[in-house]
Amino acid sequence: MGYKAKFRVWRGEGGDGKLEDFTVEVNEGEVVLDVIHRLQATQAPDLAVRWNCKAGKCGSCSMEINGKPRLGCMTRMSTFEESETITVTPMRTFPVIKDLVCDVSFNYQKAREIPSFTPPADVRPGEYRMQQIDVERSQEFRKCIECFMCNNVCHVIRDHEENKTNFAGPRFLMRIAELDMHPYDVADRKDAAQEEHGLGYCNITKCCTEVCPEHIKITDNALIPMKERVVDRKYDPLVWLGNKIFRR
Ligand code: SF4
Ligand code: F3S
Ligand code: FES
């Protein structure tokens, strides 16, 4: 059975904008993105929203629904009371371009700062042999759809714009951890994680893990193990001695 829902949507460009109220038709089985599309079709043709797959796989439709980072296309209207006002705002950590669309280029910048997979020079593609357990470990991280909701929600940058230069965010610290776990990657990920990508800023609040639509255990399976390996190395007497001798 259809009903009319109350929607409060952030409208504006750049830093200027305000919440606008709408009453909009909802049909059975619909998700928040359907309702936003109906708003565009019937009342606000210039309402900007980014989306693509409508199947929870492209990561484009990230937004904040009642203050929580969610995918618009995967948030069922049936999870709300019919009488409830549903507030939809853009992700708060990134600059707004227009309405619900923000500029997520911070994330692409951070992606570029991480050196790609670096195999040993004497092993050619086709010669890599990995144990199944190593394959499976990275499979979890590869489910990432780059919705950037984990980076959006992490307080290190959400509440501290000044940390953006020094902190890659959970999505990309996870990428570093994934590469560090790869048996054929020879790049030095540990020092880089700590010194260039801000692993030390993460105080394991786990907000990133809570919002991940792919249910990746970002904190437990990527960030904490990476922190442990960085610490192990720091306190390994042989590494300590090596650093003393070779880094003068
Ligand atoms: Fe989104 Fe999860 Fe990937 Fe973060 S790790 S970008 S929350 S899918
Ligand atoms: Fe941020 Fe996730 Fe760490 S939310 S503080 S990166 S556990
Ligand atoms: Fe692709 Fe929502 S439209 S994840």
Coordinates of C-alpha atoms and ligand atoms in Angstrom, one line a residue:
M1 CA 0.0 0.0 0.0
G2 CA 1.3 3.4 -0.9
Y3 CA 1.5 6.4 1.4
K4 CA 2.8 9.9 1.5
A5 CA 6.2 10.3 3.3
K6 CA 7.7 13.4 4.7
F7 CA 11.2 14.1 3.4
R8 CA 13.6 16.8 4.5
V9 CA 16.3 17.2 1.9
W10 CA 19.5 19.3 1.9
R11 CA 19.4 21.7 -1.1
G12 CA 22.2 24.1 -2.0
E13 CA 25.5 24.6 -3.7
G14 CA 29.0 24.8 -2.3
G15 CA 28.8 25.8 1.4
D16 CA 25.4 27.5 1.1
G17 CA 22.2 25.6 1.5
K18 CA 19.3 24.6 3.7
L19 CA 17.0 21.7 4.4
E20 CA 13.8 21.7 2.4
D21 CA 10.6 19.9 3.2
F22 CA 8.7 17.7 0.8
T23 CA 5.7 15.4 0.9
V24 CA 6.1 12.6 -1.6
E25 CA 4.4 9.4 -2.6
V26 CA 6.0 6.1 -1.6
N27 CA 5.0 2.7 -3.1
E28 CA 5.5 -0.7 -1.5
G29 CA 9.0 -2.1 -1.8
E30 CA 10.7 1.2 -2.6
V31 CA 14.1 2.4 -1.3
V32 CA 15.1 6.0 -0.4
L33 CA 16.7 6.5 -3.8
D34 CA 13.3 5.7 -5.5
V35 CA 11.7 8.4 -3.5
I36 CA 14.4 10.9 -4.4
H37 CA 13.9 10.0 -8.0
R38 CA 10.2 10.6 -7.6
L39 CA 11.0 14.0 -6.0
Q40 CA 13.1 14.8 -9.1
A41 CA 10.3 13.7 -11.4
T42 CA 7.5 15.5 -9.7
Q43 CA 8.7 18.5 -7.6
A44 CA 12.4 19.2 -7.8
P45 CA 13.7 18.5 -11.3
D46 CA 17.1 20.1 -10.5
L47 CA 17.7 18.1 -7.4
A48 CA 21.2 16.6 -7.7
V49 CA 21.9 13.1 -6.6
R50 CA 24.7 10.7 -7.7
W51 CA 23.7 7.1 -8.5
N52 CA 24.4 4.5 -11.0
C53 CA 23.7 0.8 -10.4
K54 CA 20.8 0.9 -8.0
A55 CA 22.0 -2.5 -6.7
G56 CA 24.4 -1.6 -3.9
K57 CA 27.4 -2.3 -6.1
C58 CA 28.7 1.0 -7.6
G59 CA 29.1 2.9 -4.4
S60 CA 27.8 6.2 -5.9
C61 CA 24.7 6.8 -3.9
S62 CA 26.3 7.4 -0.5
M63 CA 24.4 9.9 1.5
E64 CA 23.4 10.5 5.2
I65 CA 19.9 9.4 6.0
N66 CA 18.7 10.6 9.4
G67 CA 22.3 11.4 10.1
K68 CA 23.7 8.0 9.3
P69 CA 25.8 7.2 6.3
R70 CA 23.8 4.9 4.0
L71 CA 23.5 3.8 0.4
G72 CA 20.2 5.4 -0.9
C73 CA 19.6 2.4 -3.1
M74 CA 19.9 -0.1 -0.3
T75 CA 17.9 1.7 2.3
R76 CA 14.3 0.3 2.3
M77 CA 11.5 2.7 3.1
S78 CA 9.9 -0.1 5.1
T79 CA 12.6 0.4 7.8
F80 CA 11.0 3.8 8.7
E81 CA 7.7 4.6 10.3
E82 CA 5.2 6.0 7.8
S83 CA 4.8 9.1 10.1
E84 CA 8.5 9.7 10.4
T85 CA 10.3 12.6 8.7
I86 CA 13.2 11.3 6.8
T87 CA 16.2 13.7 6.6
V88 CA 18.6 13.2 3.7
T89 CA 21.8 15.1 3.6
P90 CA 25.1 14.8 1.6
M91 CA 28.1 13.1 3.2
R92 CA 29.5 15.6 5.7
T93 CA 33.2 15.0 5.4
F94 CA 33.5 16.0 1.8
P95 CA 32.7 19.4 0.1
V96 CA 29.3 19.7 -1.4
I97 CA 29.0 20.3 -5.1
K98 CA 25.2 20.5 -5.2
D99 CA 22.4 19.1 -3.1
L100 CA 23.3 15.5 -2.3
V101 CA 26.3 15.3 -4.5
C102 CA 29.7 15.9 -2.9
D103 CA 33.2 16.1 -4.2
V104 CA 34.9 12.9 -3.2
S105 CA 38.2 13.6 -5.0
F106 CA 39.9 13.5 -1.6
N107 CA 39.6 9.7 -1.8
Y108 CA 41.0 9.5 -5.4
Q109 CA 43.9 11.6 -4.3
K110 CA 44.6 9.3 -1.4
A111 CA 44.3 6.3 -3.7
R112 CA 47.0 7.7 -5.9
E113 CA 49.4 8.2 -3.0
I114 CA 49.6 4.5 -2.4
P115 CA 52.1 2.7 -4.6
S116 CA 50.4 -0.2 -6.4
F117 CA 51.2 -3.9 -6.0
T118 CA 55.0 -4.3 -6.2
P119 CA 56.1 -7.9 -6.9
P120 CA 59.7 -9.0 -6.7
A121 CA 61.7 -8.2 -9.8
D122 CA 62.6 -11.8 -10.5
V123 CA 59.0 -13.2 -10.5
R124 CA 57.0 -12.6 -13.6
P125 CA 53.2 -12.5 -13.9
G126 CA 51.9 -16.0 -14.2
E127 CA 54.6 -17.3 -11.8
Y128 CA 52.9 -16.1 -8.7
R129 CA 51.9 -19.0 -6.4
M130 CA 49.8 -18.2 -3.4
Q131 CA 48.3 -20.3 -0.6
Q132 CA 44.5 -20.3 -0.6
I133 CA 44.5 -18.7 2.9
D134 CA 46.4 -15.6 1.5
V135 CA 43.9 -15.4 -1.4
E136 CA 41.0 -15.6 0.9
R137 CA 42.4 -12.9 3.3
S138 CA 42.5 -10.3 0.6
Q139 CA 39.1 -11.3 -0.9
E140 CA 37.3 -9.7 2.0
F141 CA 39.0 -6.3 1.3
R142 CA 38.3 -6.6 -2.4
K143 CA 34.6 -6.5 -1.8
C144 CA 35.0 -2.7 -1.3
I145 CA 32.7 -0.8 -3.6
E146 CA 34.4 2.5 -2.8
C147 CA 31.3 4.2 -1.4
F148 CA 33.7 6.2 0.9
M149 CA 31.2 6.0 3.8
C150 CA 34.0 4.7 6.0
N151 CA 36.1 7.7 5.3
N152 CA 33.1 9.9 5.7
V153 CA 32.3 8.7 9.1
C154 CA 35.8 8.5 10.6
H155 CA 36.2 11.2 13.2
V156 CA 39.8 11.8 12.4
I157 CA 38.8 13.7 9.3
R158 CA 35.1 14.2 9.8
D159 CA 35.8 16.5 12.8
H160 CA 39.3 17.7 11.8
E161 CA 39.7 19.1 8.3
E162 CA 43.3 19.8 9.1
N163 CA 44.0 16.0 9.3
K164 CA 43.1 15.4 5.7
T165 CA 46.6 15.9 4.4
N166 CA 48.1 13.3 6.7
F167 CA 45.4 10.7 6.9
A168 CA 44.4 8.3 4.2
G169 CA 41.2 7.2 6.0
P170 CA 40.1 3.6 6.7
R171 CA 39.4 2.7 3.1
F172 CA 43.0 3.3 2.0
L173 CA 44.7 2.1 5.2
M174 CA 42.8 -1.1 4.5
R175 CA 44.3 -1.1 1.0
I176 CA 47.8 -0.7 2.5
A177 CA 47.1 -3.6 4.9
E178 CA 45.8 -5.7 2.0
L179 CA 49.0 -5.1 0.0
D180 CA 51.2 -5.7 3.1
M181 CA 49.5 -9.1 3.6
H182 CA 50.2 -10.1 0.0
P183 CA 53.0 -12.7 0.0
Y184 CA 54.4 -11.2 -3.3
D185 CA 54.4 -7.5 -2.4
V186 CA 57.9 -6.3 -1.5
A187 CA 57.2 -2.5 -1.0
D188 CA 57.7 -1.1 2.5
R189 CA 54.1 -0.6 3.5
K190 CA 54.7 -0.5 7.3
D191 CA 56.7 2.7 7.6
A192 CA 54.6 4.3 4.9
A193 CA 51.4 3.4 6.7
Q194 CA 52.6 5.0 9.9
E195 CA 54.6 8.0 8.6
E196 CA 52.8 9.0 5.4
H197 CA 49.2 7.7 5.6
G198 CA 48.5 8.3 9.3
L199 CA 47.8 4.9 10.7
G200 CA 48.7 6.2 14.1
Y201 CA 45.7 8.6 14.0
C202 CA 43.3 5.7 14.0
N203 CA 42.2 5.0 17.6
I204 CA 40.1 2.0 16.6
T205 CA 36.7 3.5 17.2
K206 CA 35.3 1.1 14.6
C207 CA 32.8 3.6 13.2
C208 CA 34.2 2.7 9.7
T209 CA 33.4 -1.0 10.2
E210 CA 29.9 -0.2 11.4
V211 CA 28.9 1.7 8.3
C212 CA 30.5 -0.5 5.7
P213 CA 27.7 -1.8 3.4
E214 CA 29.8 -4.7 2.4
H215 CA 30.3 -5.7 6.0
I216 CA 34.1 -5.7 5.7
K217 CA 35.7 -5.9 9.1
I218 CA 37.9 -3.0 8.4
T219 CA 39.1 -2.4 11.9
D220 CA 39.5 -6.0 13.1
N221 CA 40.9 -7.6 10.0
A222 CA 42.9 -4.7 8.4
L223 CA 43.7 -1.8 10.7
I224 CA 44.4 -3.6 13.9
P225 CA 46.6 -6.3 12.3
M226 CA 48.4 -3.5 10.4
K227 CA 49.0 -1.6 13.7
E228 CA 50.3 -4.8 15.3
R229 CA 52.8 -5.4 12.5
V230 CA 54.0 -1.8 12.6
V231 CA 54.5 -2.1 16.4
D232 CA 56.2 -5.6 16.1
R233 CA 58.6 -4.2 13.7
K234 CA 59.4 -1.1 15.9
Y235 CA 60.1 -3.3 18.9
D236 CA 61.9 -6.1 17.0
P237 CA 65.5 -5.9 18.3
L238 CA 67.0 -6.9 14.9
V239 CA 64.9 -4.2 13.1
W240 CA 65.9 -1.7 15.8
L241 CA 69.6 -2.6 15.3
G242 CA 69.3 -2.4 11.5
N243 CA 67.7 1.0 11.7
K244 CA 70.5 2.2 14.0
I245 CA 73.3 0.9 11.7
F246 CA 71.8 1.7 8.3
R247 CA 69.9 4.9 9.0
R248 CA 72.6 7.2 10.3
Ligands
SF4_1 FE1 32.5 1.6 1.4 FE2 33.2 -0.4 3.0 FE3 34.7 0.2 0.9 FE4 34.7 1.8 3.0 S1 35.5 -0.3 2.9 S2 34.6 2.5 0.9 S3 32.6 1.6 3.7 S4 32.6 -0.5 0.9
F3S2 FE1 38.6 5.9 12.0 FE2 37.9 3.4 11.7 FE3 40.0 4.0 13.0 S1 36.5 5.1 12.1 S2 39.5 5.9 14.0 S3 39.7 4.4 10.9 S4 38.7 2.3 13.4
FES3 FE1 25.1 2.0 -7.0 FE2 23.6 2.8 -4.9 S1 23.3 3.4 -7.0 S2 25.4 1.6 -4.9

